[in-house]
Amino acid sequence: MPLNKKDLLEIQELSSDDIKLIIDTAVSFKEVTGRDIKKVPTLRGKTVVNLFYEPSTRTRTSFELAAKRMSADVINIAVSTSSVVKGETLLDTARNIEAMRSDIIVIRHSAAGAPYILAKGLKSSVINAGDGCHEHPTQALLDMFTIREKKGRLDGLTVAIVGDITHSRVARSNIYGLTKMGAKVKVIGPATLIPLEVERLGVDVHYNLNEGIKDADVVIMLRVQLERQGKTYFPDIREYSMQYCLTKERLRFAKEDAIVMHPGPVNWGVEISPELSEDKSTVILEQVTNGVAVRMAVMYLLSGEKATAS
Ligand code: CP
């Protein structure tokens, strides 16, 4: 069954079958990333361009590795040394890149909707690597892959998402994805960081961490995104961590075999206590490992029948 899409812009537009297809395909690619020689000819002759207008460690690196492991050529545009600083628009920048025959453009931008502008204006496949506070679809896909790998399923699980829900594109993509896949989702945080009417997305809202994570199978902790907050949403960072930092003691409210996730970068001691960094419940680095396989699957599926996995 093909994905039948030119672009990956958001989880909201994917069906549960699409999500399952991507996760199932990523399972095969994870096997490739575990080999001594981690390379297949799947995207040989294709060109992938990383166009990141915002900082990134995990997403940009894993898209580059994913493309290289499928034998594509990869170009990383450093926006700070490109003609963007001379005032070139987003679409002009992308059109000029496409004129050099790109096949896939991966974009991260601070403006929600920026990937849509490119998808409409370009023939290349466009992948959203995070747009403002809107969505981060490949992060949610790698999170769902990791949960399914650890728990064997998504359907029927209880997933608690804790922190700055308002500014988190990761939370939004995970809420769309996990609810489509049959998980029960709870969001937990200070009232000032929970969007109004978020319940309409099919989630339960809690303001107390211990109550919110009660009996959860999965606890996803979010980064406090000080750079996206135009004003202060809580008195100070210590006040926040006293109420919402996940400690070993607080984790006891979740199921005994609950896993702890975080999209990174982690502010240790603010969102998660350092004592949990080496704990068997914490799967943050496994999420990063899985990100490469999931991004290989996404690029392979968007390339359609032109690509051959092996
Ligand atoms: N999870 C994530 O998007 O991390 P980066 O900002 O490092 O890409």
JSON list of C-alpha atoms in Angstrom, two decimals, residues 102-230:
[
{"chain": "A", "resi": 102, "resn": "SER", "atom": "CA", "xyz": [16.31, 18.86, -5.58]},
{"chain": "A", "resi": 103, "resn": "ASP", "atom": "CA", "xyz": [13.91, 15.97, -4.97]},
{"chain": "A", "resi": 104, "resn": "ILE", "atom": "CA", "xyz": [13.11, 16.44, -1.27]},
{"chain": "A", "resi": 105, "resn": "ILE", "atom": "CA", "xyz": [13.26, 19.67, 0.75]},
{"chain": "A", "resi": 106, "resn": "VAL", "atom": "CA", "xyz": [13.20, 19.33, 4.55]},
{"chain": "A", "resi": 107, "resn": "ILE", "atom": "CA", "xyz": [12.22, 22.60, 6.19]},
{"chain": "A", "resi": 108, "resn": "ARG", "atom": "CA", "xyz": [12.16, 23.89, 9.75]},
{"chain": "A", "resi": 109, "resn": "HIS", "atom": "CA", "xyz": [10.80, 27.41, 10.21]},
{"chain": "A", "resi": 110, "resn": "SER", "atom": "CA", "xyz": [9.57, 29.57, 13.08]},
{"chain": "A", "resi": 111, "resn": "ALA", "atom": "CA", "xyz": [6.41, 30.45, 11.12]},
{"chain": "A", "resi": 112, "resn": "ALA", "atom": "CA", "xyz": [3.53, 27.98, 11.26]},
{"chain": "A", "resi": 113, "resn": "GLY", "atom": "CA", "xyz": [2.52, 27.20, 7.69]},
{"chain": "A", "resi": 114, "resn": "ALA", "atom": "CA", "xyz": [5.92, 27.84, 6.07]},
{"chain": "A", "resi": 115, "resn": "PRO", "atom": "CA", "xyz": [6.14, 24.22, 4.76]},
{"chain": "A", "resi": 116, "resn": "TYR", "atom": "CA", "xyz": [2.70, 24.63, 3.11]},
{"chain": "A", "resi": 117, "resn": "ILE", "atom": "CA", "xyz": [3.94, 27.60, 1.11]},
{"chain": "A", "resi": 118, "resn": "LEU", "atom": "CA", "xyz": [6.79, 25.48, -0.25]},
{"chain": "A", "resi": 119, "resn": "ALA", "atom": "CA", "xyz": [4.61, 22.43, -0.86]},
{"chain": "A", "resi": 120, "resn": "LYS", "atom": "CA", "xyz": [2.21, 24.53, -2.96]},
{"chain": "A", "resi": 121, "resn": "GLY", "atom": "CA", "xyz": [4.96, 26.29, -4.90]},
{"chain": "A", "resi": 122, "resn": "LEU", "atom": "CA", "xyz": [7.36, 23.42, -5.59]},
{"chain": "A", "resi": 123, "resn": "LYS", "atom": "CA", "xyz": [7.45, 20.09, -7.42]},
{"chain": "A", "resi": 124, "resn": "SER", "atom": "CA", "xyz": [9.92, 18.67, -4.86]},
{"chain": "A", "resi": 125, "resn": "SER", "atom": "CA", "xyz": [8.53, 16.73, -1.91]},
{"chain": "A", "resi": 126, "resn": "VAL", "atom": "CA", "xyz": [8.44, 18.93, 1.18]},
{"chain": "A", "resi": 127, "resn": "ILE", "atom": "CA", "xyz": [8.84, 17.54, 4.70]},
{"chain": "A", "resi": 128, "resn": "ASN", "atom": "CA", "xyz": [7.90, 19.63, 7.71]},
{"chain": "A", "resi": 129, "resn": "ALA", "atom": "CA", "xyz": [10.73, 19.40, 10.29]},
{"chain": "A", "resi": 130, "resn": "GLY", "atom": "CA", "xyz": [8.84, 21.68, 12.68]},
{"chain": "A", "resi": 131, "resn": "ASP", "atom": "CA", "xyz": [6.88, 24.86, 11.91]},
{"chain": "A", "resi": 132, "resn": "GLY", "atom": "CA", "xyz": [6.37, 27.35, 14.73]},
{"chain": "A", "resi": 133, "resn": "CYS", "atom": "CA", "xyz": [3.93, 26.08, 17.33]},
{"chain": "A", "resi": 134, "resn": "HIS", "atom": "CA", "xyz": [2.01, 24.09, 14.70]},
{"chain": "A", "resi": 135, "resn": "GLU", "atom": "CA", "xyz": [3.38, 20.57, 14.06]},
{"chain": "A", "resi": 136, "resn": "HIS", "atom": "CA", "xyz": [6.53, 18.42, 14.11]},
{"chain": "A", "resi": 137, "resn": "PRO", "atom": "CA", "xyz": [5.23, 15.32, 12.30]},
{"chain": "A", "resi": 138, "resn": "THR", "atom": "CA", "xyz": [8.40, 13.23, 12.13]},
{"chain": "A", "resi": 139, "resn": "GLN", "atom": "CA", "xyz": [8.95, 13.70, 15.88]},
{"chain": "A", "resi": 140, "resn": "ALA", "atom": "CA", "xyz": [5.47, 12.30, 16.59]},
{"chain": "A", "resi": 141, "resn": "LEU", "atom": "CA", "xyz": [6.11, 9.42, 14.18]},
{"chain": "A", "resi": 142, "resn": "LEU", "atom": "CA", "xyz": [9.36, 8.50, 15.90]},
{"chain": "A", "resi": 143, "resn": "ASP", "atom": "CA", "xyz": [7.65, 8.83, 19.28]},
{"chain": "A", "resi": 144, "resn": "MET", "atom": "CA", "xyz": [4.85, 6.48, 18.15]},
{"chain": "A", "resi": 145, "resn": "PHE", "atom": "CA", "xyz": [7.44, 4.09, 16.68]},
{"chain": "A", "resi": 146, "resn": "THR", "atom": "CA", "xyz": [9.30, 4.04, 20.01]},
{"chain": "A", "resi": 147, "resn": "ILE", "atom": "CA", "xyz": [6.12, 3.51, 22.03]},
{"chain": "A", "resi": 148, "resn": "ARG", "atom": "CA", "xyz": [5.01, 0.65, 19.79]},
{"chain": "A", "resi": 149, "resn": "GLU", "atom": "CA", "xyz": [8.48, -0.90, 19.92]},
{"chain": "A", "resi": 150, "resn": "LYS", "atom": "CA", "xyz": [8.48, -0.76, 23.73]},
{"chain": "A", "resi": 151, "resn": "LYS", "atom": "CA", "xyz": [4.83, -1.59, 24.43]},
{"chain": "A", "resi": 152, "resn": "GLY", "atom": "CA", "xyz": [3.92, -3.69, 21.40]},
{"chain": "A", "resi": 153, "resn": "ARG", "atom": "CA", "xyz": [0.92, -1.51, 20.52]},
{"chain": "A", "resi": 154, "resn": "LEU", "atom": "CA", "xyz": [-0.50, 2.00, 20.62]},
{"chain": "A", "resi": 155, "resn": "ASP", "atom": "CA", "xyz": [-4.19, 1.15, 20.86]},
{"chain": "A", "resi": 156, "resn": "GLY", "atom": "CA", "xyz": [-5.50, 1.25, 24.43]},
{"chain": "A", "resi": 157, "resn": "LEU", "atom": "CA", "xyz": [-2.39, 2.78, 26.01]},
{"chain": "A", "resi": 158, "resn": "THR", "atom": "CA", "xyz": [-2.54, 5.81, 28.29]},
{"chain": "A", "resi": 159, "resn": "VAL", "atom": "CA", "xyz": [-0.05, 8.50, 27.31]},
{"chain": "A", "resi": 160, "resn": "ALA", "atom": "CA", "xyz": [0.56, 11.56, 29.52]},
{"chain": "A", "resi": 161, "resn": "ILE", "atom": "CA", "xyz": [2.10, 14.63, 27.87]},
{"chain": "A", "resi": 162, "resn": "VAL", "atom": "CA", "xyz": [3.52, 17.06, 30.44]},
{"chain": "A", "resi": 163, "resn": "GLY", "atom": "CA", "xyz": [4.59, 20.69, 30.21]},
{"chain": "A", "resi": 164, "resn": "ASP", "atom": "CA", "xyz": [4.28, 23.57, 27.79]},
{"chain": "A", "resi": 165, "resn": "ILE", "atom": "CA", "xyz": [1.42, 22.24, 25.66]},
{"chain": "A", "resi": 166, "resn": "THR", "atom": "CA", "xyz": [0.57, 25.68, 24.24]},
{"chain": "A", "resi": 167, "resn": "HIS", "atom": "CA", "xyz": [3.90, 26.26, 22.51]},
{"chain": "A", "resi": 168, "resn": "SER", "atom": "CA", "xyz": [4.69, 22.64, 21.66]},
{"chain": "A", "resi": 169, "resn": "ARG", "atom": "CA", "xyz": [4.45, 21.46, 18.06]},
{"chain": "A", "resi": 170, "resn": "VAL", "atom": "CA", "xyz": [5.55, 18.05, 19.37]},
{"chain": "A", "resi": 171, "resn": "ALA", "atom": "CA", "xyz": [2.53, 17.90, 21.70]},
{"chain": "A", "resi": 172, "resn": "ARG", "atom": "CA", "xyz": [0.14, 18.87, 18.91]},
{"chain": "A", "resi": 173, "resn": "SER", "atom": "CA", "xyz": [1.49, 16.24, 16.48]},
{"chain": "A", "resi": 174, "resn": "ASN", "atom": "CA", "xyz": [1.49, 13.57, 19.18]},
{"chain": "A", "resi": 175, "resn": "ILE", "atom": "CA", "xyz": [-2.07, 14.38, 20.24]},
{"chain": "A", "resi": 176, "resn": "TYR", "atom": "CA", "xyz": [-3.28, 14.01, 16.64]},
{"chain": "A", "resi": 177, "resn": "GLY", "atom": "CA", "xyz": [-1.28, 10.84, 16.04]},
{"chain": "A", "resi": 178, "resn": "LEU", "atom": "CA", "xyz": [-1.83, 9.00, 19.31]},
{"chain": "A", "resi": 179, "resn": "THR", "atom": "CA", "xyz": [-5.59, 9.64, 19.41]},
{"chain": "A", "resi": 180, "resn": "LYS", "atom": "CA", "xyz": [-5.90, 8.42, 15.78]},
{"chain": "A", "resi": 181, "resn": "MET", "atom": "CA", "xyz": [-4.04, 5.25, 16.81]},
{"chain": "A", "resi": 182, "resn": "GLY", "atom": "CA", "xyz": [-6.43, 4.57, 19.70]},
{"chain": "A", "resi": 183, "resn": "ALA", "atom": "CA", "xyz": [-4.37, 5.76, 22.66]},
{"chain": "A", "resi": 184, "resn": "LYS", "atom": "CA", "xyz": [-5.89, 7.74, 25.54]},
{"chain": "A", "resi": 185, "resn": "VAL", "atom": "CA", "xyz": [-4.01, 11.05, 25.84]},
{"chain": "A", "resi": 186, "resn": "LYS", "atom": "CA", "xyz": [-3.80, 13.25, 28.94]},
{"chain": "A", "resi": 187, "resn": "VAL", "atom": "CA", "xyz": [-2.16, 16.68, 28.93]},
{"chain": "A", "resi": 188, "resn": "ILE", "atom": "CA", "xyz": [-0.70, 18.07, 32.15]},
{"chain": "A", "resi": 189, "resn": "GLY", "atom": "CA", "xyz": [0.76, 21.47, 32.95]},
{"chain": "A", "resi": 190, "resn": "PRO", "atom": "CA", "xyz": [0.10, 24.87, 34.46]},
{"chain": "A", "resi": 191, "resn": "ALA", "atom": "CA", "xyz": [-3.21, 26.36, 33.26]},
{"chain": "A", "resi": 192, "resn": "THR", "atom": "CA", "xyz": [-1.26, 29.15, 31.53]},
{"chain": "A", "resi": 193, "resn": "LEU", "atom": "CA", "xyz": [0.50, 26.57, 29.29]},
{"chain": "A", "resi": 194, "resn": "ILE", "atom": "CA", "xyz": [-2.56, 24.52, 28.31]},
{"chain": "A", "resi": 195, "resn": "PRO", "atom": "CA", "xyz": [-4.46, 25.86, 25.26]},
{"chain": "A", "resi": 196, "resn": "LEU", "atom": "CA", "xyz": [-8.10, 26.80, 25.75]},
{"chain": "A", "resi": 197, "resn": "GLU", "atom": "CA", "xyz": [-10.50, 24.09, 24.55]},
{"chain": "A", "resi": 198, "resn": "VAL", "atom": "CA", "xyz": [-7.70, 21.56, 24.02]},
{"chain": "A", "resi": 199, "resn": "GLU", "atom": "CA", "xyz": [-10.25, 18.94, 25.16]},
{"chain": "A", "resi": 200, "resn": "ARG", "atom": "CA", "xyz": [-11.80, 19.29, 21.69]},
{"chain": "A", "resi": 201, "resn": "LEU", "atom": "CA", "xyz": [-8.77, 17.36, 20.41]},
{"chain": "A", "resi": 202, "resn": "GLY", "atom": "CA", "xyz": [-9.93, 14.38, 22.47]},
{"chain": "A", "resi": 203, "resn": "VAL", "atom": "CA", "xyz": [-7.58, 14.71, 25.45]},
{"chain": "A", "resi": 204, "resn": "ASP", "atom": "CA", "xyz": [-8.13, 14.94, 29.22]},
{"chain": "A", "resi": 205, "resn": "VAL", "atom": "CA", "xyz": [-6.60, 17.94, 31.00]},
{"chain": "A", "resi": 206, "resn": "HIS", "atom": "CA", "xyz": [-4.85, 17.84, 34.40]},
{"chain": "A", "resi": 207, "resn": "TYR", "atom": "CA", "xyz": [-3.01, 20.55, 36.30]},
{"chain": "A", "resi": 208, "resn": "ASN", "atom": "CA", "xyz": [-1.45, 18.27, 38.92]},
{"chain": "A", "resi": 209, "resn": "LEU", "atom": "CA", "xyz": [1.45, 16.08, 37.77]},
{"chain": "A", "resi": 210, "resn": "ASN", "atom": "CA", "xyz": [0.86, 13.14, 40.13]},
{"chain": "A", "resi": 211, "resn": "GLU", "atom": "CA", "xyz": [-2.84, 12.97, 39.25]},
{"chain": "A", "resi": 212, "resn": "GLY", "atom": "CA", "xyz": [-2.20, 13.39, 35.54]},
{"chain": "A", "resi": 213, "resn": "ILE", "atom": "CA", "xyz": [0.38, 10.62, 35.19]},
{"chain": "A", "resi": 214, "resn": "LYS", "atom": "CA", "xyz": [-1.60, 8.18, 37.36]},
{"chain": "A", "resi": 215, "resn": "ASP", "atom": "CA", "xyz": [-1.56, 4.75, 35.66]},
{"chain": "A", "resi": 216, "resn": "ALA", "atom": "CA", "xyz": [0.08, 6.12, 32.50]},
{"chain": "A", "resi": 217, "resn": "ASP", "atom": "CA", "xyz": [1.95, 3.66, 30.25]},
{"chain": "A", "resi": 218, "resn": "VAL", "atom": "CA", "xyz": [4.00, 6.45, 28.73]},
{"chain": "A", "resi": 219, "resn": "VAL", "atom": "CA", "xyz": [5.04, 9.86, 30.09]},
{"chain": "A", "resi": 220, "resn": "ILE", "atom": "CA", "xyz": [6.22, 12.37, 27.48]},
{"chain": "A", "resi": 221, "resn": "MET", "atom": "CA", "xyz": [7.93, 15.35, 29.12]},
{"chain": "A", "resi": 222, "resn": "LEU", "atom": "CA", "xyz": [8.16, 18.53, 27.03]},
{"chain": "A", "resi": 223, "resn": "ARG", "atom": "CA", "xyz": [10.81, 21.20, 27.00]},
{"chain": "A", "resi": 224, "resn": "VAL", "atom": "CA", "xyz": [9.92, 24.55, 28.53]},
{"chain": "A", "resi": 225, "resn": "GLN", "atom": "CA", "xyz": [10.24, 26.69, 25.41]},
{"chain": "A", "resi": 226, "resn": "LEU", "atom": "CA", "xyz": [11.36, 30.01, 26.82]},
{"chain": "A", "resi": 227, "resn": "GLU", "atom": "CA", "xyz": [12.25, 31.21, 23.30]},
{"chain": "A", "resi": 228, "resn": "ARG", "atom": "CA", "xyz": [8.61, 30.91, 22.12]},
{"chain": "A", "resi": 229, "resn": "GLN", "atom": "CA", "xyz": [7.05, 32.57, 25.16]},
{"chain": "A", "resi": 230, "resn": "GLY", "atom": "CA", "xyz": [6.51, 36.28, 24.65]}
]
